[in-house]
mmCIF file with all atom_site columns, C-alpha atoms in Angstrom:
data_model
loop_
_atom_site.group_PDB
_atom_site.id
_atom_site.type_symbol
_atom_site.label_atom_id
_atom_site.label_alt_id
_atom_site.label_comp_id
_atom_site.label_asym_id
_atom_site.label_entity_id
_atom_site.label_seq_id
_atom_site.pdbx_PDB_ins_code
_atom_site.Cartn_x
_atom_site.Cartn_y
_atom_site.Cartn_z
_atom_site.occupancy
_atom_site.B_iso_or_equiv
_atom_site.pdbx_formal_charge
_atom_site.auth_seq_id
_atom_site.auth_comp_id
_atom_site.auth_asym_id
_atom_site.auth_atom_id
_atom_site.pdbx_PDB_model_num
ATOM 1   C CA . UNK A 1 1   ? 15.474 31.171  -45.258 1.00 40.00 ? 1   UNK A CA 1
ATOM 2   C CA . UNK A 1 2   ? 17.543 31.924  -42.222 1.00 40.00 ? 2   UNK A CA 1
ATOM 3   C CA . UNK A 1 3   ? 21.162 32.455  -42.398 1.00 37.00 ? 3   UNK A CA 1
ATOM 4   C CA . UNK A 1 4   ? 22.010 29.180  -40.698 1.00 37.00 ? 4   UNK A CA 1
ATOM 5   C CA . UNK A 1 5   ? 20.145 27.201  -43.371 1.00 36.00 ? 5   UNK A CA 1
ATOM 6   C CA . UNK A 1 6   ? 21.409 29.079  -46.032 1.00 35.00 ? 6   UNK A CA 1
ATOM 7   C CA . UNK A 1 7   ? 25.372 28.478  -44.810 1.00 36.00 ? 7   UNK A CA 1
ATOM 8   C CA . UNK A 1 8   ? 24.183 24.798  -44.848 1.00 35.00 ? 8   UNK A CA 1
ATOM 9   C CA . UNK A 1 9   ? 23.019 24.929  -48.106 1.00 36.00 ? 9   UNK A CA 1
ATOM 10  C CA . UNK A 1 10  ? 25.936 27.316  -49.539 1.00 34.00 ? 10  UNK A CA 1
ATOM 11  C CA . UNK A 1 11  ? 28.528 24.677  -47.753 1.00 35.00 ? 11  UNK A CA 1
ATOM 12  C CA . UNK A 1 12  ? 26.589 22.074  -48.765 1.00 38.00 ? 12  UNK A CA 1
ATOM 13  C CA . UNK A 1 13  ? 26.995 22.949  -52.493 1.00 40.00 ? 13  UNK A CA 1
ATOM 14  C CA . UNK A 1 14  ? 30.873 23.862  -51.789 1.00 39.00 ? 14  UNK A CA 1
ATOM 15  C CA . UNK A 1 15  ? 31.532 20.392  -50.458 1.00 41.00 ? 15  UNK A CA 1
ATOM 16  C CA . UNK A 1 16  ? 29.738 18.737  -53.430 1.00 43.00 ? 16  UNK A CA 1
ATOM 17  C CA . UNK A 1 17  ? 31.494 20.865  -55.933 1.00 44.00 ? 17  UNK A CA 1
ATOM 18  C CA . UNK A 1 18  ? 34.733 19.897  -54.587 1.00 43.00 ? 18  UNK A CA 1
ATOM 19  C CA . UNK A 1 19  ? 34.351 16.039  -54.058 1.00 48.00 ? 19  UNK A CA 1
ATOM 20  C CA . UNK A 1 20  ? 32.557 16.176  -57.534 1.00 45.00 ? 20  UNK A CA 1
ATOM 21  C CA . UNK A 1 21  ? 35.892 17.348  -59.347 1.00 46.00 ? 21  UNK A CA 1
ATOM 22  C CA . UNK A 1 22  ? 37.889 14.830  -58.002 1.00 48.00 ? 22  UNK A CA 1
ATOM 23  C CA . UNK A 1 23  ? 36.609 10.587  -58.408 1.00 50.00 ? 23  UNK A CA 1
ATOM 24  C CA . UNK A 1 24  ? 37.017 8.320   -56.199 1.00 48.00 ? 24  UNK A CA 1
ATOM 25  C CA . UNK A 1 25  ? 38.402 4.827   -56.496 1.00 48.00 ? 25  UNK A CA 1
ATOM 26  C CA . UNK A 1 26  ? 35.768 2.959   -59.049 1.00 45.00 ? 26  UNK A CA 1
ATOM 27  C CA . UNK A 1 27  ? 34.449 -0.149  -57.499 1.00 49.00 ? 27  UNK A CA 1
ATOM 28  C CA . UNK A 1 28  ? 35.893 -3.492  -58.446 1.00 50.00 ? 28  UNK A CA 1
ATOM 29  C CA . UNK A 1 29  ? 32.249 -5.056  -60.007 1.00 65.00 ? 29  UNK A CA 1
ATOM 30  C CA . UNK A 1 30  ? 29.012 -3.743  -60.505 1.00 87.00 ? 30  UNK A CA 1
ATOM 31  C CA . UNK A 1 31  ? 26.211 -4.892  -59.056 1.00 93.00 ? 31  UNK A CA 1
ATOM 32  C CA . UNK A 1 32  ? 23.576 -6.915  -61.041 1.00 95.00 ? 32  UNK A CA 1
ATOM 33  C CA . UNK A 1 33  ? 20.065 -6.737  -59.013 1.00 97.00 ? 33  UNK A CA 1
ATOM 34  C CA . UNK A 1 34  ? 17.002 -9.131  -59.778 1.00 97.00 ? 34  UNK A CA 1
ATOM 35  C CA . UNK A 1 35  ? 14.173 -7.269  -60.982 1.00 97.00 ? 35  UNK A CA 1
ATOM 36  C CA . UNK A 1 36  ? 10.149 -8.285  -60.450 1.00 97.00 ? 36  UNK A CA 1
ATOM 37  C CA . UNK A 1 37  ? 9.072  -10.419 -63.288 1.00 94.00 ? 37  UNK A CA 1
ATOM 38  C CA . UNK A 1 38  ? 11.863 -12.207 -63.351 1.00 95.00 ? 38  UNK A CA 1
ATOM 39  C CA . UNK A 1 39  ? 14.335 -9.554  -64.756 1.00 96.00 ? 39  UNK A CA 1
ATOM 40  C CA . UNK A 1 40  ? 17.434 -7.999  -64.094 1.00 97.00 ? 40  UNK A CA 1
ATOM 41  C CA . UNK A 1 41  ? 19.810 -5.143  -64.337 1.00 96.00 ? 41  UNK A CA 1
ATOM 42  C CA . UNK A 1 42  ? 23.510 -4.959  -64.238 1.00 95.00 ? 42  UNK A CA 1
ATOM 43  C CA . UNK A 1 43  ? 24.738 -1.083  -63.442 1.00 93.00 ? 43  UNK A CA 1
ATOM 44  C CA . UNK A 1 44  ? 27.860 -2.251  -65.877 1.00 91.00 ? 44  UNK A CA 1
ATOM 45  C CA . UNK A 1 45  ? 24.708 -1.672  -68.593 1.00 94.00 ? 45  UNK A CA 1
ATOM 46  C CA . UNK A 1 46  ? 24.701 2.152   -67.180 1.00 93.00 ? 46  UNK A CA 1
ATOM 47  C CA . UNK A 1 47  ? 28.327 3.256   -68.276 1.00 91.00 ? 47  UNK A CA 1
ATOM 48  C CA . UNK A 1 48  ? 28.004 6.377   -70.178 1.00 92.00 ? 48  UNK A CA 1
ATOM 49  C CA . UNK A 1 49  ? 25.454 7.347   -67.877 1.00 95.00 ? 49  UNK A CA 1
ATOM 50  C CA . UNK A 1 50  ? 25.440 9.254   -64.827 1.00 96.00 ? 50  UNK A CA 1
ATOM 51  C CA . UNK A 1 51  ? 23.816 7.193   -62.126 1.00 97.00 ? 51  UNK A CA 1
ATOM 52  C CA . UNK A 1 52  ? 22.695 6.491   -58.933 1.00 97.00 ? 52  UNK A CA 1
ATOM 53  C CA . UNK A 1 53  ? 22.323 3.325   -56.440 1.00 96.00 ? 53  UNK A CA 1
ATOM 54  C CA . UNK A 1 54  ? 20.229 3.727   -53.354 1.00 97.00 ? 54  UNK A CA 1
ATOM 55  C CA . UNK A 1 55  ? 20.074 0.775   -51.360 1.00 97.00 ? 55  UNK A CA 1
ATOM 56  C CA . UNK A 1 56  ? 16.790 0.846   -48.778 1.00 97.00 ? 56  UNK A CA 1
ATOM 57  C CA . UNK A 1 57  ? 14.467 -1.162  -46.802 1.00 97.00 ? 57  UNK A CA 1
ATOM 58  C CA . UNK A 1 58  ? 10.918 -0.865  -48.010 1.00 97.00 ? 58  UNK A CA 1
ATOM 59  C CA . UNK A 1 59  ? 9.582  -0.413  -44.224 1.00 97.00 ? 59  UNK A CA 1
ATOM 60  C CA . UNK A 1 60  ? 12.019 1.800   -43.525 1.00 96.00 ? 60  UNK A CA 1
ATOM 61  C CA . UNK A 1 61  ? 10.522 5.502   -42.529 1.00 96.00 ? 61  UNK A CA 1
ATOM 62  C CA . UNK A 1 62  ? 13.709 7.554   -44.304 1.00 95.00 ? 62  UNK A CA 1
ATOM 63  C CA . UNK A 1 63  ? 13.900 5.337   -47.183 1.00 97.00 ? 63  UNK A CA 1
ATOM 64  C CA . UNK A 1 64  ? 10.495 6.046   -47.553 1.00 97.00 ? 64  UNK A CA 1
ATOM 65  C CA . UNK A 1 65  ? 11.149 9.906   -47.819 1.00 96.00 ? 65  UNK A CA 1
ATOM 66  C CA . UNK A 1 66  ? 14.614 9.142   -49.706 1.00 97.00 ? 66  UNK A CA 1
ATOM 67  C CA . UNK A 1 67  ? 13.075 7.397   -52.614 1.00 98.00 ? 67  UNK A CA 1
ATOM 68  C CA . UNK A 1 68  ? 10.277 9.770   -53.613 1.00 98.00 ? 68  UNK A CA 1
ATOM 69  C CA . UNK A 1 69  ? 13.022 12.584  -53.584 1.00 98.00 ? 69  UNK A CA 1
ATOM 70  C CA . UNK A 1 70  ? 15.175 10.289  -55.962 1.00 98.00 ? 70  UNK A CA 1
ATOM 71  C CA . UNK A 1 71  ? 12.485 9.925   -58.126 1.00 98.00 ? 71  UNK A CA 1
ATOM 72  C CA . UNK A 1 72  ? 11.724 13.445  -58.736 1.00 98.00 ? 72  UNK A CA 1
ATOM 73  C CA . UNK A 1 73  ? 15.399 13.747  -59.593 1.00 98.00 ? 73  UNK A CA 1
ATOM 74  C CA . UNK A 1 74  ? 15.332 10.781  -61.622 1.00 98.00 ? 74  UNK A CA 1
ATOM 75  C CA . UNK A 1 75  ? 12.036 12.611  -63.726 1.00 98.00 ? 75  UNK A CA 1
ATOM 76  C CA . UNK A 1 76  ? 14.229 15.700  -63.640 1.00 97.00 ? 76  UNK A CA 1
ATOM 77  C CA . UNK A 1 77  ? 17.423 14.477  -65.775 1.00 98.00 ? 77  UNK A CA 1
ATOM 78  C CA . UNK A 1 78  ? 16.351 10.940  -66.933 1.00 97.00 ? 78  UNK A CA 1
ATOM 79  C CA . UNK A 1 79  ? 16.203 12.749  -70.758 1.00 97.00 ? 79  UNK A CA 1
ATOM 80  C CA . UNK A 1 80  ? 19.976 14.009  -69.756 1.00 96.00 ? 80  UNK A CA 1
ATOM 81  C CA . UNK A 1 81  ? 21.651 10.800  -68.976 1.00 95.00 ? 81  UNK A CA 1
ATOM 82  C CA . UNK A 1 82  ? 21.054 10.218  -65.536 1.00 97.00 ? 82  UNK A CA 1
ATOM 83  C CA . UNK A 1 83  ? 19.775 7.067   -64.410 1.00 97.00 ? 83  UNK A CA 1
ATOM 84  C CA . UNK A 1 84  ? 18.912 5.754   -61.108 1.00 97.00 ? 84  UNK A CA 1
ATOM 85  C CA . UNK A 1 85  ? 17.624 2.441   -59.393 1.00 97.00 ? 85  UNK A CA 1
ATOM 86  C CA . UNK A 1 86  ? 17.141 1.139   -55.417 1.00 98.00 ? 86  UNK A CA 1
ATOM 87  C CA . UNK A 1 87  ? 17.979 -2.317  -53.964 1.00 98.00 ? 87  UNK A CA 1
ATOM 88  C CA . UNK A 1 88  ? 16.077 -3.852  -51.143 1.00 98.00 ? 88  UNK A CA 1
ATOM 89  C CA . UNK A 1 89  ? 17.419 -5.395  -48.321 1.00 96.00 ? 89  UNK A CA 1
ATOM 90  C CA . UNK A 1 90  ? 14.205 -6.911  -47.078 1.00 95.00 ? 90  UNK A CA 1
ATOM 91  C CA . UNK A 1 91  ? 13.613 -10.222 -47.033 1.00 93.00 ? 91  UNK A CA 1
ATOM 92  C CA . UNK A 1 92  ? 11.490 -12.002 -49.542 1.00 94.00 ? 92  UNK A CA 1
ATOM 93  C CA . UNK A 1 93  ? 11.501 -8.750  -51.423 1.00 96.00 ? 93  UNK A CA 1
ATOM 94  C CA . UNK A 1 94  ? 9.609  -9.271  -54.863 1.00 96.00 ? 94  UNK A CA 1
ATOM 95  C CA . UNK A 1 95  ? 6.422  -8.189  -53.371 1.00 97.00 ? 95  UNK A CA 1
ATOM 96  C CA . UNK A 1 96  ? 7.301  -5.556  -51.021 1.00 98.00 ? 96  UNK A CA 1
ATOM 97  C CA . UNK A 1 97  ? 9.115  -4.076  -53.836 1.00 97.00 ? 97  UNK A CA 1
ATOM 98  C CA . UNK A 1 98  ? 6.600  -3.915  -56.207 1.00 98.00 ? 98  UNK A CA 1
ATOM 99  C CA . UNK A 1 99  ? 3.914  -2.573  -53.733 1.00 98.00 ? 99  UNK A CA 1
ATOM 100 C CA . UNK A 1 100 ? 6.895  0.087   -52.215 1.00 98.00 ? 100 UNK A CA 1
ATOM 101 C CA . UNK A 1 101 ? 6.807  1.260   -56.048 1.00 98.00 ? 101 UNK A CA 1
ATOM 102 C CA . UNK A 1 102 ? 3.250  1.370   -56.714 1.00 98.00 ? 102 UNK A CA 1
ATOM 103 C CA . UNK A 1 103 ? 2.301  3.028   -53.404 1.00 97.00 ? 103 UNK A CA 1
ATOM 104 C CA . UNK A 1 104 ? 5.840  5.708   -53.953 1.00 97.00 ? 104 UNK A CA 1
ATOM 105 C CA . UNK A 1 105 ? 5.185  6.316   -57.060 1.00 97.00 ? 105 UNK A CA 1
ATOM 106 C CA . UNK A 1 106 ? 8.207  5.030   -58.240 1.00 98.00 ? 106 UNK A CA 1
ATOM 107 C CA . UNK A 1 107 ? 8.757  4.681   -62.189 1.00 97.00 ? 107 UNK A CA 1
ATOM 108 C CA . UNK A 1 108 ? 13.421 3.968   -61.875 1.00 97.00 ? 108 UNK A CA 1
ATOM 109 C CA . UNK A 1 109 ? 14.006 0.098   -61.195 1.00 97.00 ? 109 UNK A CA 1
ATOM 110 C CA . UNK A 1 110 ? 13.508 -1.312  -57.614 1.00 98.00 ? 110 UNK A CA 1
ATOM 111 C CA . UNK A 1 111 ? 15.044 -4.513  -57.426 1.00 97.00 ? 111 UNK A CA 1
ATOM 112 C CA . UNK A 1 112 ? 16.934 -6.424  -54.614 1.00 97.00 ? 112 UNK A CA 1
ATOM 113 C CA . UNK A 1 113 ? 20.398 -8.700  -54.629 1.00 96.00 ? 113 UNK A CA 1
ATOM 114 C CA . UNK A 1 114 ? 21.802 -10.882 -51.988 1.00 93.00 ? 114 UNK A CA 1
ATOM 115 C CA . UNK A 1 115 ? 23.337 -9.068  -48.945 1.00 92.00 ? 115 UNK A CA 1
ATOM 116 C CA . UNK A 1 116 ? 26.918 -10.260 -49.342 1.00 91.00 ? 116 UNK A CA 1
ATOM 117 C CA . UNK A 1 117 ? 26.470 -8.678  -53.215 1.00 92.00 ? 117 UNK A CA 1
ATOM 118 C CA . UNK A 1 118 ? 25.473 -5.467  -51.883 1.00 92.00 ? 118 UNK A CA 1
ATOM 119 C CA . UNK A 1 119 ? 27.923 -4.847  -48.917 1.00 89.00 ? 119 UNK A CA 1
ATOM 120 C CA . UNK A 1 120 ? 30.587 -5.898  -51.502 1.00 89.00 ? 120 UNK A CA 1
ATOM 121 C CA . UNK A 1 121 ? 29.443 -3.277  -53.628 1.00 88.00 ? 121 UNK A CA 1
ATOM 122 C CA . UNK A 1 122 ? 29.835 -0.337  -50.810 1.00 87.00 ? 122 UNK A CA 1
ATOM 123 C CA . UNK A 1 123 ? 32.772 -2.258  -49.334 1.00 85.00 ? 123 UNK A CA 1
ATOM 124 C CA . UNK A 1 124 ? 30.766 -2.873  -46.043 1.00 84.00 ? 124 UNK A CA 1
ATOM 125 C CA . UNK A 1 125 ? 30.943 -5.658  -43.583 1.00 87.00 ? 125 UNK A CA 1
ATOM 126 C CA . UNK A 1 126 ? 26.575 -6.350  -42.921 1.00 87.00 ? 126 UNK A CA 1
ATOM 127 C CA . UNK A 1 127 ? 27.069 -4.517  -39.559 1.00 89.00 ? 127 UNK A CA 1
ATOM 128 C CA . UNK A 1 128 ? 28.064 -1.542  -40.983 1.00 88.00 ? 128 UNK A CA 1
ATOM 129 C CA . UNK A 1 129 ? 25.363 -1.128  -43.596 1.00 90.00 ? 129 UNK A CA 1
ATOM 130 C CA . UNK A 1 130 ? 22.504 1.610   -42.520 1.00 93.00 ? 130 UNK A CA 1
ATOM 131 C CA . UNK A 1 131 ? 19.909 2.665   -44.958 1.00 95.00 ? 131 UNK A CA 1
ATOM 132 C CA . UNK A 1 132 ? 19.295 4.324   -46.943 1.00 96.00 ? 132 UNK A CA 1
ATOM 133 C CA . UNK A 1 133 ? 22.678 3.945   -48.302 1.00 95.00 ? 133 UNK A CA 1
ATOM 134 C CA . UNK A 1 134 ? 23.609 6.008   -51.788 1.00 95.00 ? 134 UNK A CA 1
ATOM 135 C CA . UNK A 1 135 ? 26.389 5.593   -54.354 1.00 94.00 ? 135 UNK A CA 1
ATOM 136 C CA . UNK A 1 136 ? 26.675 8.078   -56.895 1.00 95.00 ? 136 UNK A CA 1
ATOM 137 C CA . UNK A 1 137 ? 28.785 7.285   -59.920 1.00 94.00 ? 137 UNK A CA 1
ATOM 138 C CA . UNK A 1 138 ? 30.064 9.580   -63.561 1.00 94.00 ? 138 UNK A CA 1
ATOM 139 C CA . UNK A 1 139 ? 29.495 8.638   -66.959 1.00 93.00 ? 139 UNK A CA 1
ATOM 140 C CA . UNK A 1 140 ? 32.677 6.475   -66.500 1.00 90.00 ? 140 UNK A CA 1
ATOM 141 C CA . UNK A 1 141 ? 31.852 4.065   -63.335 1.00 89.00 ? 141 UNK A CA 1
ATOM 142 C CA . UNK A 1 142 ? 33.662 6.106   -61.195 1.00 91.00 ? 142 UNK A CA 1
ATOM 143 C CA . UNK A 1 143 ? 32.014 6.727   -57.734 1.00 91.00 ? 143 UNK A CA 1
ATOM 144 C CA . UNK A 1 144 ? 31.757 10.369  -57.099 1.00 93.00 ? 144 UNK A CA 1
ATOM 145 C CA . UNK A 1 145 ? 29.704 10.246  -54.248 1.00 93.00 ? 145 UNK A CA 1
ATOM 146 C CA . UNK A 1 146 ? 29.176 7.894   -51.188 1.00 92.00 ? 146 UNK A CA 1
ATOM 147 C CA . UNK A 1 147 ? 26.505 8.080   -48.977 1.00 94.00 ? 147 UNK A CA 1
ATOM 148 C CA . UNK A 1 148 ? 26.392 5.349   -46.037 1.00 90.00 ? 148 UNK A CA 1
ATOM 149 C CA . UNK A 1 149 ? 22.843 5.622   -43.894 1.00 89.00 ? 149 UNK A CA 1
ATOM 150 C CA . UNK A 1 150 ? 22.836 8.283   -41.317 1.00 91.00 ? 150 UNK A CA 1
ATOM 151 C CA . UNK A 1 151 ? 25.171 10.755  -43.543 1.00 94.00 ? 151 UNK A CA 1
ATOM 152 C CA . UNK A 1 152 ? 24.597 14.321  -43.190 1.00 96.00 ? 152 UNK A CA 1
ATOM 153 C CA . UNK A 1 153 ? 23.824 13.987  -47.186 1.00 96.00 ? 153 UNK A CA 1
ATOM 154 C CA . UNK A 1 154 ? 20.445 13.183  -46.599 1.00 96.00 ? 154 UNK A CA 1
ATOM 155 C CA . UNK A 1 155 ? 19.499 16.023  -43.994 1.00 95.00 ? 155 UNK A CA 1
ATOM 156 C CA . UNK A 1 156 ? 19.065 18.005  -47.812 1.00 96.00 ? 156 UNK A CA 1
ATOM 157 C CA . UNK A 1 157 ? 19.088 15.253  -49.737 1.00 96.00 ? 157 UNK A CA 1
ATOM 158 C CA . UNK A 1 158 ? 16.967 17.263  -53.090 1.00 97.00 ? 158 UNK A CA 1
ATOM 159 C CA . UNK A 1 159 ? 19.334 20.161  -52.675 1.00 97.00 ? 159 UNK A CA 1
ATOM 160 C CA . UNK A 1 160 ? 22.594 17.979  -52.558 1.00 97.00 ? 160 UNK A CA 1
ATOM 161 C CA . UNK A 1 161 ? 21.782 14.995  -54.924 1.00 98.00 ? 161 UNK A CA 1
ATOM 162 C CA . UNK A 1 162 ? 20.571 17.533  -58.031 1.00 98.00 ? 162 UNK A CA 1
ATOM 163 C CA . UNK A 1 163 ? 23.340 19.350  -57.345 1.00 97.00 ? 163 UNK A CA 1
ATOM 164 C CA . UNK A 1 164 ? 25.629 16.552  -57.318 1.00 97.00 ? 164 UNK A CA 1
ATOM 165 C CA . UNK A 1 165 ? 23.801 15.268  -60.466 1.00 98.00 ? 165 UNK A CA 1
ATOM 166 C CA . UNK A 1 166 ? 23.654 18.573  -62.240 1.00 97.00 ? 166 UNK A CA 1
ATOM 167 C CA . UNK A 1 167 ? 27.735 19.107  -61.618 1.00 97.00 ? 167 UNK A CA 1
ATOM 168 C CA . UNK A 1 168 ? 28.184 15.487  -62.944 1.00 97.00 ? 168 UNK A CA 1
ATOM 169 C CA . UNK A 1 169 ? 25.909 15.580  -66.284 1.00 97.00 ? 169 UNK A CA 1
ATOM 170 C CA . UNK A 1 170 ? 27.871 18.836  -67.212 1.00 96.00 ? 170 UNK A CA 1
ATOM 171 C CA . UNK A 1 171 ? 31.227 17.004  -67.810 1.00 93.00 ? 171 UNK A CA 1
ATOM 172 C CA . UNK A 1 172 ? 32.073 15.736  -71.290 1.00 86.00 ? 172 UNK A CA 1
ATOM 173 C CA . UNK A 1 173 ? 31.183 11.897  -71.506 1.00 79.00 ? 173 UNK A CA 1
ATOM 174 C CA . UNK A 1 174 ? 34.723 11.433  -72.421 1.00 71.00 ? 174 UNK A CA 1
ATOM 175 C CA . UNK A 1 175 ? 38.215 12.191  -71.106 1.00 54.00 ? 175 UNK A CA 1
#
């Protein structure tokens, strides 16, 4: 590892550590994505939990690296309390969702919700939203970490998001 990478990495952490102690502003709702077969999920069901939203596009090239890297995180601390799940943006998404799972190797929820839902979520107008987008939230609901498309977060995403996760699993589940 050359030095340059490893003052990335060593920042990287730094920056994570800090935003990790302090939450930011929970978001008014939850989100409550549709789920193939006629399910759904509502992240409100996740307090307690440390979690994840990724928001992608299933034809989208870095969603399609972002999402195998979430999963391996997801396999990582699942038993710990962290829990993760992906909404789709594409349109008519049921299918596309289930074959972007099956062909990723994805075992976390993949769903999708309307477009107004999920810009609400990230407080986004629909011009603004890149993907993949990632929210990252404490045991409480409070978002710790916000990602929007094209953030430096996911030039390292592994490195940052078990960091983040690992930081964020180590606090007591109450306050």
């Amino acid at each position: 590892m050359n030095l340059t990478r490893r003052g990335l990495i060593l920042s990287s952490a730094a920056v994570l550590g800090a935003q990790t102690k302090k939450a930011v502003v929970a978001p008014k709702k939850h989100i409550k994505v549709s789920l193939p077969g006629g399910k759904a999920l509502d992240t409100a069901s996740w307090l307690g939990n440390v979690y994840a939203v990724t928001i992608f596009k299933t034809t989208c090239p870095h969603c399609q690296k972002s999402l195998p890297i979430s999963e391996k995180i997801y396999k990582e601390f699942s038993a710990k309390g962290f829990r993760s799940i992906a909404i789709a943006v594409d349109q008519n998404p049921e299918p596309l969702v289930v074959d972007f799972a099956k062909n990723y190797k994805i075992d976390f929820p993949l769903g999708w919700a309307p477009i107004d839902d999920i810009c609400a979520f990230l407080d986004l107008k629909p011009e603004q939203l890149y993907v993949p987008a990632m929210m990252i939230f404490d045991r409480r609901g409070n978002v710790r970490g916000r990602y929007p498309g094209g953030d430096a977060f996911f030039n390292m995403e592994e490195i940052n998001l078990r960091n983040q996760v690992e930081l964020l699993l180590k606090e007591p589940r109450k306050s």
